[in-house]
mmCIF file of C-alpha atoms in Angstrom:
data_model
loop_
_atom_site.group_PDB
_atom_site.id
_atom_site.type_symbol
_atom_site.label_atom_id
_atom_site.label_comp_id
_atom_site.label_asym_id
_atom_site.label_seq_id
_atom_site.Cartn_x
_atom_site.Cartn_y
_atom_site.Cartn_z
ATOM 1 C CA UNK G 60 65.853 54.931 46.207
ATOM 2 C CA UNK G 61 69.348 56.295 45.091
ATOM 3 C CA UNK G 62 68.616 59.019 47.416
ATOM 4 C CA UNK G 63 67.598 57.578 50.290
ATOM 5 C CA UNK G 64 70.704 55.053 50.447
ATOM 6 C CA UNK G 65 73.151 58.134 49.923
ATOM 7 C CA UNK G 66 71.153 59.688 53.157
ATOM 8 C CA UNK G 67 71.479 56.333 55.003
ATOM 9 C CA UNK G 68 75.213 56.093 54.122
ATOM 10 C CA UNK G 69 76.166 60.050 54.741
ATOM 11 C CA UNK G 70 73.956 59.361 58.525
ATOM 12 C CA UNK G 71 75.802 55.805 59.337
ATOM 13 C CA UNK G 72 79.124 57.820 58.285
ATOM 14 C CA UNK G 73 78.746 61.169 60.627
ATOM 15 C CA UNK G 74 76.591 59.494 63.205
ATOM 16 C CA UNK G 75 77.408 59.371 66.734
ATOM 17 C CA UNK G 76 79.218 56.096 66.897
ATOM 18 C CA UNK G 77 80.321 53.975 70.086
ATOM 19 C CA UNK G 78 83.909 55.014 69.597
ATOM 20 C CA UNK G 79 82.738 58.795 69.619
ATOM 21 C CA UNK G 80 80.575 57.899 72.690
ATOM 22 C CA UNK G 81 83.632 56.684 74.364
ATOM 23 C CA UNK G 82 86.231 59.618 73.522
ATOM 24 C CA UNK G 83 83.073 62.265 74.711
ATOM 25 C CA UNK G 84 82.875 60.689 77.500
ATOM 26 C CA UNK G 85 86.657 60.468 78.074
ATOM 27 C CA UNK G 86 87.245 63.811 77.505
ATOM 28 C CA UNK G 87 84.302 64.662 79.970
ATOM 29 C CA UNK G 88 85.886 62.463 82.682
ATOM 30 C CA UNK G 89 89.596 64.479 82.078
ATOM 31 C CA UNK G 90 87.581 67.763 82.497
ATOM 32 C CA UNK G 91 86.728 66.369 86.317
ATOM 33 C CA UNK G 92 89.169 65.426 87.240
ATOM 34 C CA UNK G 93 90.462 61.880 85.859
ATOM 35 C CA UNK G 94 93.827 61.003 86.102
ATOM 36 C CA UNK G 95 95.886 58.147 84.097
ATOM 37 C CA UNK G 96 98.442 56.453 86.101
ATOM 38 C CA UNK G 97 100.429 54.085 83.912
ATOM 39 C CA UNK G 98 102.513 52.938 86.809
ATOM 40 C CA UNK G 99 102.068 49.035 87.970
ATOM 41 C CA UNK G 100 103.982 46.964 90.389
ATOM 42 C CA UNK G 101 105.008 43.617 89.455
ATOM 43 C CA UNK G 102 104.274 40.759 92.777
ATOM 44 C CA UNK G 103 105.815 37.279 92.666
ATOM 45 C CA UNK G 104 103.934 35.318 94.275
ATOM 46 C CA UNK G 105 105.651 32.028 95.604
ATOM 47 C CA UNK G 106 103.499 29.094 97.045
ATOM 48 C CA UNK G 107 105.240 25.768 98.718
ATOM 49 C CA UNK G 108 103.098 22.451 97.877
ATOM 50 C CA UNK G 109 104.161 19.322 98.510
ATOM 51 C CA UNK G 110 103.366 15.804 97.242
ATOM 52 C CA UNK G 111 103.083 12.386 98.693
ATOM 53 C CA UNK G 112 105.925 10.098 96.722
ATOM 54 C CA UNK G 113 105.770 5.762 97.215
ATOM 55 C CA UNK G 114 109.073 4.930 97.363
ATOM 56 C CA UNK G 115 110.012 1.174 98.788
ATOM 57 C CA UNK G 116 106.620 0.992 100.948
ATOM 58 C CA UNK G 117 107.696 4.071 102.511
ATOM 59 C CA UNK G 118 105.843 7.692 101.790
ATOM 60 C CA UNK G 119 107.760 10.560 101.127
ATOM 61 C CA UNK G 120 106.295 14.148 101.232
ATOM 62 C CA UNK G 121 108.290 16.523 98.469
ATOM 63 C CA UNK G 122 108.221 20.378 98.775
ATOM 64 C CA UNK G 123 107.611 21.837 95.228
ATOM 65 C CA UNK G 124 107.707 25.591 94.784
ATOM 66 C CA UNK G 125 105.665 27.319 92.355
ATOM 67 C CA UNK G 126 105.975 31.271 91.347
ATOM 68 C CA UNK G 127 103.321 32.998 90.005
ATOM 69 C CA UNK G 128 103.548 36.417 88.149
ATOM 70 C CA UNK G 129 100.780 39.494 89.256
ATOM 71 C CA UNK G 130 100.234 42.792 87.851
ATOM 72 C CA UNK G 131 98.900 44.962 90.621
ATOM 73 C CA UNK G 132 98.149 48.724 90.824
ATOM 74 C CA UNK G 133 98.794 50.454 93.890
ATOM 75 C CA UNK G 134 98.465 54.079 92.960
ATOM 76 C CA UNK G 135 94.170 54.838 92.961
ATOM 77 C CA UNK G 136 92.547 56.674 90.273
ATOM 78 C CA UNK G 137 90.372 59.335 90.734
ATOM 79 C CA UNK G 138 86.845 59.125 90.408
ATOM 80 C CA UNK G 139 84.647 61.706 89.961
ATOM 81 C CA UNK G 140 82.040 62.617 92.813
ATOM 82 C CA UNK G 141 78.857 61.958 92.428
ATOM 83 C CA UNK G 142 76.238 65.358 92.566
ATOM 84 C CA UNK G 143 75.004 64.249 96.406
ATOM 85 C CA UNK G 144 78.841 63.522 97.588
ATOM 86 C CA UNK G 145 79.626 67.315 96.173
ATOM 87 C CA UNK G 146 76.052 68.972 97.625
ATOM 88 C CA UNK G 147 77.677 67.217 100.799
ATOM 89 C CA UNK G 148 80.573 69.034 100.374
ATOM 90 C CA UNK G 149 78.810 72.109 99.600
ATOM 91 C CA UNK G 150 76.963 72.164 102.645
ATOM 92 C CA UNK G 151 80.300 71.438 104.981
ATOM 93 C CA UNK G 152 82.142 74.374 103.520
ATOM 94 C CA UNK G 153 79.499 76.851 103.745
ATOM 95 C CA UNK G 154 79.162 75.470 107.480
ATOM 96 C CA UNK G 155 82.485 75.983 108.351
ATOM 97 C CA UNK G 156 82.857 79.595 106.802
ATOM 98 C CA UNK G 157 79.762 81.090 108.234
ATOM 99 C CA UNK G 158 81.322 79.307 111.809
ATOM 100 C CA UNK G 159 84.468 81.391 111.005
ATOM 101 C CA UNK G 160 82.693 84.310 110.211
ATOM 102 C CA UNK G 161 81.339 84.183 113.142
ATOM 103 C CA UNK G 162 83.957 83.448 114.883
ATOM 104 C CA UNK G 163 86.042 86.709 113.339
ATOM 105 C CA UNK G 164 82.784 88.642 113.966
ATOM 106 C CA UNK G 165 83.357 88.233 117.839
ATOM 107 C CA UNK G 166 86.811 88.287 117.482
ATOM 108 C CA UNK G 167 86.482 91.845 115.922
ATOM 109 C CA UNK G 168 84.104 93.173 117.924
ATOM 110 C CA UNK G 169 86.367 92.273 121.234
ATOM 111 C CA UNK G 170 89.223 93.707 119.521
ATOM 112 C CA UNK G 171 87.484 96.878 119.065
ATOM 113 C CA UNK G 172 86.250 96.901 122.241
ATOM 114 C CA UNK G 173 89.565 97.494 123.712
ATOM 115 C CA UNK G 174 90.582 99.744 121.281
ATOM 116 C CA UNK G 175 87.486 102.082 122.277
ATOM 117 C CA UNK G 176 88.905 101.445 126.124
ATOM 118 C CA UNK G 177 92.390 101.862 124.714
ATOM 119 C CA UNK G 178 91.554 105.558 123.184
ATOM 120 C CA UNK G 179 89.595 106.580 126.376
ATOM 121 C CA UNK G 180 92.378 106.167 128.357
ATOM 122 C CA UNK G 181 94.610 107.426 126.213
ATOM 123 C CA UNK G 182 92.407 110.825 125.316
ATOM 124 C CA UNK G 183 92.084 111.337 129.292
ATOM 125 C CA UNK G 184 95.979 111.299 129.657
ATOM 126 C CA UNK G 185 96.303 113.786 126.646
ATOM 127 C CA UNK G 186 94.198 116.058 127.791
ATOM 128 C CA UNK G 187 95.330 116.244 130.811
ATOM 129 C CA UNK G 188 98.333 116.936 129.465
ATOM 130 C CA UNK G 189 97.311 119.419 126.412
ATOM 131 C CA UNK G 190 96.140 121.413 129.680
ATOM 132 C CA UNK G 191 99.021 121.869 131.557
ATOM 133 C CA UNK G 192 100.859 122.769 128.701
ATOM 134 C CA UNK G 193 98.253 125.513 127.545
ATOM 135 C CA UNK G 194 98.565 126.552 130.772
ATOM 136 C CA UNK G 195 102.698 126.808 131.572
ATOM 137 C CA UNK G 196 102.626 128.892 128.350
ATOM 138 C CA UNK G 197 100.499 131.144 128.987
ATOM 139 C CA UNK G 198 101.762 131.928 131.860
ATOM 140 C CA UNK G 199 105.041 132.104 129.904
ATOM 141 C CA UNK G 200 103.425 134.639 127.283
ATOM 142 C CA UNK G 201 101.801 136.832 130.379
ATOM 143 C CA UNK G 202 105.729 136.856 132.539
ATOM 144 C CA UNK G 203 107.349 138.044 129.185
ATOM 145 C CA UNK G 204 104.872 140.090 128.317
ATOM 146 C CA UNK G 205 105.513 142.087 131.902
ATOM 147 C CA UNK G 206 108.649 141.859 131.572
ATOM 148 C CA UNK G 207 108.863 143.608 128.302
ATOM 149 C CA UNK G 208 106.454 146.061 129.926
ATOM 150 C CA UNK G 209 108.653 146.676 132.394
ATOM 151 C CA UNK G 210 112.314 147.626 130.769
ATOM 152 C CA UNK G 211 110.697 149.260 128.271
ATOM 153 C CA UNK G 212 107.843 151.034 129.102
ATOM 154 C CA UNK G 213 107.440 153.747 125.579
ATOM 155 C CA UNK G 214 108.172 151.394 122.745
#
């Protein structure tokens, strides 16, 4: 008997108590995202009655103002999302990246389009150019070449 009330008393002890249930969960709810905000606004809020007074057979109406004090929060607290509000989420963001994929896919392949168009015009130019060159020094090589022949003939 000794033994099982030392059990009992050792499990009430290290059991999972309310107060534990509350600080897991707290600590859950900081790890997503909760925020404390101790900040509150303080409203006055003012309301004119007024009264009917008897006085000499006459009525009299009397304006009483009364002031009442209100706490009121203005900044929100976060709340976690629920797991459909975040597969929502999910869903949008993929969306819009594989849209701008796309979207950089044709982008790219325009770009490179006119680069291809770019080069071929370029390359036509150089050529063109690489040949006339080749060309005017040759020509260069062969006149100095007769030349040479020419003013001296037994080198």
């Amino acid at each position: 008997m000794k033994k099982i009330i030392v059990f009992l008393s050792v499990l009430t002890l290290f059991s999972c108590s309310s107060e534990r249930k509350a600080q897991y969960h707290y600590k859950k709810a900081l790890k997503h995202g909760l925020k404390l905000i101790q900040d509150s606004d303080t409203i006055q809020i003012v309301s004119i009655d007024s009264i009917p007074i008897i006085v000499n057979d006459t009525i009299i109406w009397e304006k009483i103002i009364t002031s009442k004090d209100t706490i009121v929060f203005f900044k929100n607290v976060y709340v976690p999302k629920t797991k459909w509000q975040t597969r929502i989420e999910y869903r949008y963001k993929t969306k819009i990246l594989k849209q701008d994929v796309l979207k950089y896919k044709y982008i790219y392949r325009e770009a490179k389009e006119k680069r291809k168009e770019v080069q071929l015009t370029k390359t036509k130019t150089n050529w063109s150019l690489f040949f006339w060159g080749f060309l005017a020094g040759f020509l260069t090589f062969l006149l100095l070449r007769f030349i040479s022949k020419i003013y001296l003939p037994f080198k």
